[in-house]
Structure formats: C-alpha cells, structure tokens
Coordinates of C-alpha atoms in Angstrom, one line a residue:
M26 CA -12.1 30.5 1.9
G27 CA -12.0 26.7 2.4
P28 CA -9.8 24.7 4.8
R29 CA -6.1 24.5 4.3
I30 CA -5.2 20.7 4.1
L31 CA -1.7 19.2 4.7
I32 CA -1.1 15.5 3.6
L33 CA 1.9 14.1 5.2
A34 CA 3.2 11.1 2.9
R35 CA 5.1 8.5 4.6
G36 CA 6.3 7.0 1.2
H37 CA 8.2 8.6 -1.7
L38 CA 6.0 10.8 -4.0
G39 CA 6.6 11.1 -7.7
S40 CA 7.1 8.6 -10.5
H41 CA 8.5 5.8 -8.4
M42 CA 5.7 5.6 -5.6
S43 CA 4.6 2.5 -3.7
A44 CA 1.1 2.2 -2.1
P45 CA 1.8 4.9 0.7
G46 CA 2.7 7.6 -1.8
I47 CA -0.3 6.6 -4.3
R48 CA -3.0 6.9 -1.8
A49 CA -1.6 10.3 -0.3
T50 CA -1.3 11.7 -3.9
A51 CA -4.8 10.5 -4.7
Q52 CA -6.3 11.9 -1.5
A53 CA -4.5 15.2 -2.5
R54 CA -6.4 15.1 -5.9
V55 CA -9.8 14.1 -4.5
L56 CA -9.8 16.7 -1.7
A57 CA -8.6 19.5 -4.0
E58 CA -11.5 18.7 -6.4
H59 CA -14.3 17.9 -4.1
V60 CA -13.7 20.2 -1.1
P61 CA -15.0 23.7 -1.8
G62 CA -12.3 26.2 -1.5
A63 CA -9.8 23.8 -0.2
R64 CA -6.1 24.7 -0.4
V65 CA -4.2 21.2 -0.3
T66 CA -0.7 20.7 0.3
L67 CA 0.9 17.2 -0.2
A68 CA 4.2 16.8 1.5
G69 CA 6.6 14.0 1.1
P70 CA 10.0 13.0 2.5
N71 CA 11.8 13.1 -1.0
E72 CA 13.0 15.8 -2.9
D73 CA 12.6 14.6 -6.5
Y74 CA 8.9 15.4 -6.9
E75 CA 6.9 17.2 -9.5
Q76 CA 4.0 19.9 -9.2
P77 CA 0.7 18.6 -10.8
A78 CA 0.4 20.0 -14.2
D79 CA -2.9 21.6 -13.4
G80 CA -1.9 23.1 -10.1
A81 CA -4.8 21.7 -8.3
Y82 CA -2.5 21.3 -5.2
R83 CA 1.0 22.1 -4.0
V84 CA 3.7 19.4 -3.6
T85 CA 6.7 20.2 -1.0
R86 CA 9.1 18.2 1.0
W87 CA 8.7 17.7 4.8
S88 CA 11.4 17.2 7.1
A89 CA 12.0 17.5 11.0
R90 CA 13.1 21.1 10.3
N91 CA 9.9 22.3 8.5
L92 CA 7.4 20.2 10.0
L93 CA 6.0 22.6 12.8
Q94 CA 5.9 25.4 10.1
L95 CA 4.0 23.3 7.7
T96 CA 1.5 22.3 10.4
A97 CA 1.3 26.0 11.6
A98 CA 0.2 26.9 8.0
H99 CA -2.7 24.5 7.9
D100 CA -6.1 23.7 9.5
V101 CA -6.3 19.9 8.9
V102 CA -3.4 17.4 8.9
I103 CA -3.8 13.9 7.3
S104 CA -1.0 11.3 7.7
S105 CA -0.8 7.4 8.1
M106 CA 1.6 8.1 11.0
L107 CA 1.2 11.3 12.7
P108 CA 4.4 12.8 14.0
P109 CA 3.0 13.3 17.8
H110 CA 5.0 16.5 18.7
I111 CA 3.1 18.7 16.0
A112 CA -0.2 17.9 18.1
I113 CA 1.6 18.9 21.3
F114 CA 2.6 22.3 19.6
Y115 CA -0.8 22.7 17.9
P116 CA -3.6 20.9 19.7
W117 CA -6.2 23.1 18.0
K118 CA -5.6 21.7 14.6
R119 CA -7.6 18.7 13.3
Y120 CA -5.8 15.4 12.9
V121 CA -6.9 12.8 10.5
V122 CA -4.8 9.3 10.9
D123 CA -5.1 7.1 7.8
L124 CA -4.5 3.6 9.0
F125 CA -4.8 1.8 5.6
S126 CA -3.2 -1.2 7.1
Q127 CA -3.7 -3.2 10.3
Y128 CA -0.2 -2.1 11.4
A129 CA -0.2 -4.2 14.6
M130 CA -0.4 -7.4 12.5
E131 CA 1.7 -6.1 9.7
W132 CA 4.4 -5.1 12.0
M133 CA 4.5 -8.4 13.4
E134 CA 5.3 -10.3 10.3
V135 CA 7.9 -7.5 9.6
G136 CA 9.4 -8.1 12.9
M137 CA 9.9 -11.7 12.2
Q138 CA 12.5 -10.8 9.7
H139 CA 14.4 -8.1 11.4
Y140 CA 14.2 -8.6 15.1
K141 CA 14.9 -11.7 17.4
G142 CA 14.4 -12.6 21.2
R143 CA 14.1 -9.5 23.4
H144 CA 14.6 -7.1 20.5
R145 CA 11.5 -8.5 18.8
D146 CA 9.5 -8.2 22.1
A147 CA 10.8 -4.6 22.5
W148 CA 9.7 -3.9 18.8
A149 CA 6.3 -5.3 19.4
E150 CA 5.9 -3.0 22.5
R151 CA 7.1 -0.1 20.7
T152 CA 4.7 -0.6 17.9
R153 CA 1.8 -1.1 20.4
A154 CA 2.6 2.2 22.0
V155 CA 2.9 4.0 18.6
L156 CA -0.6 2.8 17.6
G157 CA -2.2 3.7 20.9
M158 CA -0.6 7.3 20.5
Q159 CA -2.0 7.6 16.9
L160 CA -5.5 6.5 17.8
T161 CA -5.4 8.9 21.0
L162 CA -4.2 11.9 18.9
A163 CA -6.7 11.5 16.0
D164 CA -9.9 13.5 15.5
F165 CA -10.7 11.2 12.8
I166 CA -9.4 7.8 11.7
L167 CA -9.4 6.1 8.0
T168 CA -9.2 2.6 7.3
C169 CA -9.2 0.6 4.1
N170 CA -11.9 -1.9 4.9
E171 CA -14.6 -2.8 7.5
R172 CA -12.3 -5.7 9.0
Q173 CA -9.8 -2.9 9.9
R174 CA -12.2 -0.7 11.2
D175 CA -13.5 -3.3 13.6
S176 CA -10.1 -4.1 14.7
Y177 CA -9.1 -0.5 15.4
I178 CA -12.5 0.1 17.2
G179 CA -11.6 -2.8 19.6
M180 CA -8.3 -1.1 20.1
M181 CA -10.0 2.4 20.9
T182 CA -12.3 0.5 23.1
S183 CA -9.3 -0.9 25.2
L184 CA -7.6 2.5 25.2
G185 CA -10.9 4.0 26.7
L186 CA -11.4 6.3 23.7
I187 CA -14.9 5.3 23.1
S188 CA -16.7 6.8 26.2
P189 CA -20.6 6.8 26.9
R190 CA -20.5 10.4 25.6
V191 CA -18.7 9.4 22.3
Y192 CA -21.1 6.4 21.7
E193 CA -24.2 8.4 22.5
A194 CA -23.1 11.3 19.9
D195 CA -22.8 8.6 17.2
P196 CA -23.7 4.8 18.1
T197 CA -22.2 3.8 14.5
L198 CA -18.9 5.6 15.4
R199 CA -18.5 6.8 11.9
R200 CA -18.2 10.1 12.9
Y201 CA -14.8 9.2 14.4
I202 CA -13.6 6.3 12.6
D203 CA -14.7 5.1 8.9
S204 CA -13.4 3.2 6.0
A205 CA -12.0 4.7 2.5
P206 CA -10.6 1.9 0.2
H207 CA -8.0 2.6 -2.4
G208 CA -9.5 3.8 -5.5
I209 CA -8.5 2.9 -9.2
R210 CA -6.8 5.0 -11.6
P211 CA -9.0 7.7 -13.2
E212 CA -7.8 7.1 -16.6
P213 CA -9.3 4.7 -19.0
P214 CA -6.9 1.3 -19.5
V215 CA -5.6 2.1 -22.9
P216 CA -2.7 -0.1 -24.0
G217 CA 0.6 1.9 -24.8
K218 CA 4.0 1.0 -25.8
R219 CA 5.1 -2.7 -25.3
V220 CA 7.5 -3.3 -22.2
L221 CA 7.7 -7.0 -22.5
R222 CA 7.0 -8.9 -25.6
G223 CA 9.9 -8.5 -28.0
V224 CA 11.3 -5.7 -25.7
R225 CA 12.6 -7.3 -22.6
P226 CA 15.1 -10.1 -23.0
G227 CA 13.6 -13.6 -22.7
F228 CA 9.9 -12.6 -23.6
G229 CA 8.9 -13.8 -27.0
E230 CA 6.2 -12.4 -29.2
N231 CA 3.9 -15.4 -28.5
D232 CA 4.7 -15.9 -24.9
R233 CA 2.1 -16.2 -22.3
I234 CA 2.9 -13.8 -19.5
I235 CA 2.0 -14.2 -15.7
L236 CA 2.3 -10.9 -13.7
W237 CA 3.3 -10.7 -10.1
N238 CA 2.2 -7.2 -9.5
G239 CA 4.3 -5.8 -6.8
G240 CA 7.2 -6.6 -4.3
I241 CA 7.7 -9.7 -2.1
I242 CA 7.3 -9.1 1.4
Q243 CA 7.5 -11.4 4.4
W244 CA 3.7 -12.5 4.3
Y245 CA 3.9 -13.4 0.6
D246 CA 4.4 -16.9 -0.8
P247 CA 6.1 -16.7 -4.1
A248 CA 7.6 -20.4 -3.5
T249 CA 4.2 -22.0 -4.2
L250 CA 3.8 -20.1 -7.4
I251 CA 7.5 -20.8 -8.7
E252 CA 6.9 -24.5 -7.9
A253 CA 3.6 -24.4 -10.0
L254 CA 5.6 -23.3 -13.0
R255 CA 8.2 -25.8 -12.4
L256 CA 5.3 -28.5 -12.7
L257 CA 4.0 -26.7 -15.6
N258 CA 7.2 -26.9 -17.5
R259 CA 6.2 -24.6 -20.4
D260 CA 9.0 -22.5 -22.0
D261 CA 6.4 -20.3 -23.6
V262 CA 4.9 -19.2 -20.2
K263 CA 6.8 -16.4 -18.4
L264 CA 6.3 -15.0 -14.9
L265 CA 7.6 -11.5 -14.0
F266 CA 8.0 -10.4 -10.3
L267 CA 7.2 -6.7 -10.7
G268 CA 9.2 -4.8 -7.9
A269 CA 12.1 -5.5 -5.2
S270 CA 13.2 -2.6 -3.3
Y271 CA 10.2 -0.4 -2.0
P272 CA 11.2 3.3 -2.5
G273 CA 11.7 5.1 0.8
I274 CA 10.6 2.1 3.1
R275 CA 13.8 0.6 4.6
E276 CA 12.0 -2.4 6.2
L277 CA 10.4 -3.6 2.9
G278 CA 11.6 -5.2 -0.3
K279 CA 14.6 -7.5 -1.3
G280 CA 14.4 -9.4 2.3
V281 CA 14.7 -13.1 3.0
R282 CA 11.4 -14.0 1.2
F283 CA 12.8 -12.2 -2.0
Q284 CA 16.2 -13.7 -1.8
D285 CA 14.7 -17.3 -1.1
A286 CA 12.5 -16.8 -4.4
K287 CA 15.4 -16.0 -6.5
A288 CA 17.3 -19.0 -5.1
I289 CA 14.3 -21.5 -5.7
A290 CA 14.1 -20.2 -9.2
A291 CA 17.8 -20.6 -10.0
R292 CA 17.9 -24.1 -8.5
N293 CA 15.1 -25.2 -10.6
G294 CA 17.0 -23.7 -13.7
Q295 CA 13.9 -21.2 -14.1
L296 CA 15.7 -17.9 -13.2
N297 CA 16.0 -15.6 -16.4
R298 CA 14.5 -18.4 -18.5
T299 CA 10.9 -18.6 -17.5
I300 CA 11.0 -16.4 -14.4
F301 CA 12.1 -13.1 -14.2
F302 CA 12.8 -10.5 -11.2
E303 CA 12.5 -6.7 -11.6
E304 CA 15.4 -5.6 -9.3
G305 CA 14.4 -2.0 -8.8
W306 CA 10.9 -0.4 -8.7
V307 CA 8.8 0.4 -11.9
S308 CA 7.2 4.0 -12.0
H309 CA 3.6 4.3 -11.3
E310 CA 2.9 5.4 -14.7
E311 CA 4.9 2.6 -16.4
A312 CA 3.5 -0.1 -14.2
K313 CA 0.2 0.1 -15.9
Q314 CA 1.7 -1.1 -19.2
Y315 CA 2.9 -4.3 -17.6
V316 CA -0.7 -4.8 -16.3
L317 CA -2.2 -4.1 -19.8
E318 CA 0.4 -6.4 -21.6
A319 CA 0.2 -9.4 -19.1
D320 CA -2.4 -12.4 -19.8
I321 CA -3.0 -13.1 -16.0
S322 CA -1.7 -11.9 -12.6
V323 CA -1.1 -14.2 -9.7
C324 CA -0.6 -13.3 -6.1
T325 CA -0.1 -16.0 -3.3
Y326 CA 0.3 -15.4 0.5
F327 CA 0.0 -17.0 3.8
D328 CA -3.0 -17.8 6.0
N329 CA -2.3 -15.3 9.0
M330 CA -3.8 -12.1 10.6
E331 CA -2.0 -9.7 8.2
T332 CA -3.9 -11.5 5.4
R333 CA -7.2 -11.3 7.2
Y334 CA -7.0 -7.5 7.7
S335 CA -5.1 -6.5 4.5
H336 CA -6.2 -4.7 1.6
R337 CA -4.0 -5.8 -1.2
T338 CA -3.5 -2.5 -3.1
R339 CA -1.7 -4.3 -5.8
F340 CA -5.2 -5.8 -6.8
V341 CA -6.5 -2.4 -7.4
D342 CA -4.5 -2.1 -10.8
L343 CA -5.6 -5.3 -12.0
I344 CA -9.2 -4.5 -11.4
W345 CA -8.6 -1.2 -13.3
G346 CA -6.9 -3.0 -16.2
E347 CA -9.5 -5.8 -16.3
L348 CA -6.6 -8.3 -16.0
P349 CA -8.0 -11.7 -14.5
F350 CA -6.0 -12.9 -11.6
I351 CA -5.4 -15.8 -9.3
C352 CA -5.0 -15.1 -5.5
T353 CA -5.1 -16.7 -2.1
H354 CA -8.3 -16.8 -0.1
G355 CA -8.6 -15.0 3.4
D356 CA -8.7 -11.1 2.8
V357 CA -11.4 -8.8 1.9
L358 CA -10.4 -8.3 -1.8
A359 CA -10.2 -12.0 -2.4
E360 CA -13.9 -12.3 -1.3
E361 CA -14.8 -9.6 -4.0
V362 CA -12.6 -11.4 -6.5
A363 CA -14.8 -14.6 -6.0
Q364 CA -18.1 -12.7 -5.7
E365 CA -17.5 -10.3 -9.0
G366 CA -15.9 -13.0 -11.0
W367 CA -12.6 -11.1 -11.4
G368 CA -10.5 -14.2 -11.2
L369 CA -9.9 -17.4 -9.1
V370 CA -9.4 -17.7 -5.5
V371 CA -7.6 -20.7 -4.1

C-alpha cells in the first residue's frame, strides 16, 4: 500500500474556491494520480463540498474537533499553514508546509488595512513567530517560485535550520525546500455559454470586454486602470472586476481598495455604465467562461515586496485561456509574460 496523504486546505473547497482551495484540490488530484498506491484525503473548513466523480481522492471537513483524528489516520500532512499541535501529538508523521506566498510581505500589506500603531506591531511579531514555527515544524517546504524559495531559505538560515549537516547532505537544499508553481486547468479552453455579451445588463453584443480576473486586495491598483478608461472614453469598452469577497478568508475582499475603486468609478460616471463589479465570488467552473469571452485582461498593482515575491494565480487562467493581458512589472510571472509574448508589461 502507498502513503496515506492528508491535505489540509485553508480556503474553501468546492465550486466557490479561491487560490488556496484551487491549489489544494489540484494537489490532491496530482498526488492521487502519480504517487503509486497513494490514498489521498482532501480536507477543507467548509461543509458544502462534493466528492470527485471518479473517486480518485476523498473529500472531508476538518475542524478543531477532528483534526487529531484525521492526522492519526495519515502518514503525510500537507498544509499551507500547519496547525502546530498536531506535530506535537504526532511527531513521527511527515509534514509538508506549502508556502505558496511570501507570507511575511503579504501580511505586511494586509496589516496596513486592518491594524494600526501598537496593534500592527503586535500583528507583525505574531506573523513572524507563526512563519518561524511553520519552517521549524516542516519536514519539507514548497514555494511557488524561486524568489520565494530564496527568501524562505534566508529565513531558515536565520532560524538555524540549515546546519552544516543539512547543507552537506544536499548543498542545493532541494531535499528540504523546492518550488512547485500553480498549474493550469487540465481541460482544453473550449468556449461554452455566454455570460456577458447580451446576457449581463450593460454588455452589448459588440462590446469590447476587459476582465480583471479576481478580487481587489490591498496590493492591487485598480484606480490607475479606472482612470485609463476614463481617458479612453469609449462606451463600447466595458471593464468587469470579477470577484469581491474571498470565500472563507476574512481579511481579504471588499476592503478599502475595493470600496475606493467603486467610489472612483461612481464619481467618474462609469459605474454600471462602462465599469462593473461582481459583488460576490464567481465559481471556479464558471470563471473560465468569463476568461474565454473577454477580449483582454488587465491587472495593475504596486511596486513593493509583495509584488516582487508574488506568484499571481489569477494569471494562470489567462495563460490557460490564451487571453492576452496587460500587467504591471515586478513579479515573476510578469517577466514570463514579457519573455513569452503573452501580453504587455508596463
């Protein structure tokens, strides 16, 4: 029999997934298909999930009540944020920490919106301690790109986790930490039913559609794009912001940046005329139809450390759907966009 693998998703599973749930689900599928004899369990925090039609892996709900029981029944645990007490109760299990964002920099950005003064200092210290604990507990660490990997190697070094013995066993350190980018959808990009032109109010049959593929978080810059459309002043060019409240992630979505974007569009007379906001969260399955119907996608963001280390998961569907897009420079995928000719980097 192969290994019993438990994947603890921190985000919602099922139809309305954001990046954490999508990545965890893809991991379950890939491990079930490619690890001989593997018995894979995918666990999420929500109750409204579905079992895969082919039964390749099992889906369940994790909670504080059943977490130890789930851990006891598996050999390997994979999570983007490992609950530390399970490693205390079961130190002989193998733990993989999937750090697919540079959380130290991401949380700095989140903290600016939610915390001030001494509370922000305390938040920063807490996040530093949490990351240090994750790196210390992990038997193996995943990142999304080589920049993230380099940054976490620096943190591991400062924590004393890279000893001479560790280094001598593998001078590349890939035995301990490696990168695994987000993959694209396995199915081919085949257009289905229309979701915008002639269907959604405000979108005409001949309109040109710009898609903002995802939510609006602290580090994004929708204001520049909105101003560009004001200067363009074309009634047949429509912009849709696809996503607002992130499912299951309290700190993200419908924050200051989202509200400011709506206010700017309203002040310019663009709101619900040439600029539209999806107030909820479009399902993972339906989102691909927006990508396939749009003419172009745009994503603008600020020049900061979150950008430098990020791996913009919203770009992955654009690459899958062969949708040209415009993005800001500074991150890993922006460099690939320029190199591969997938779009324009500004």
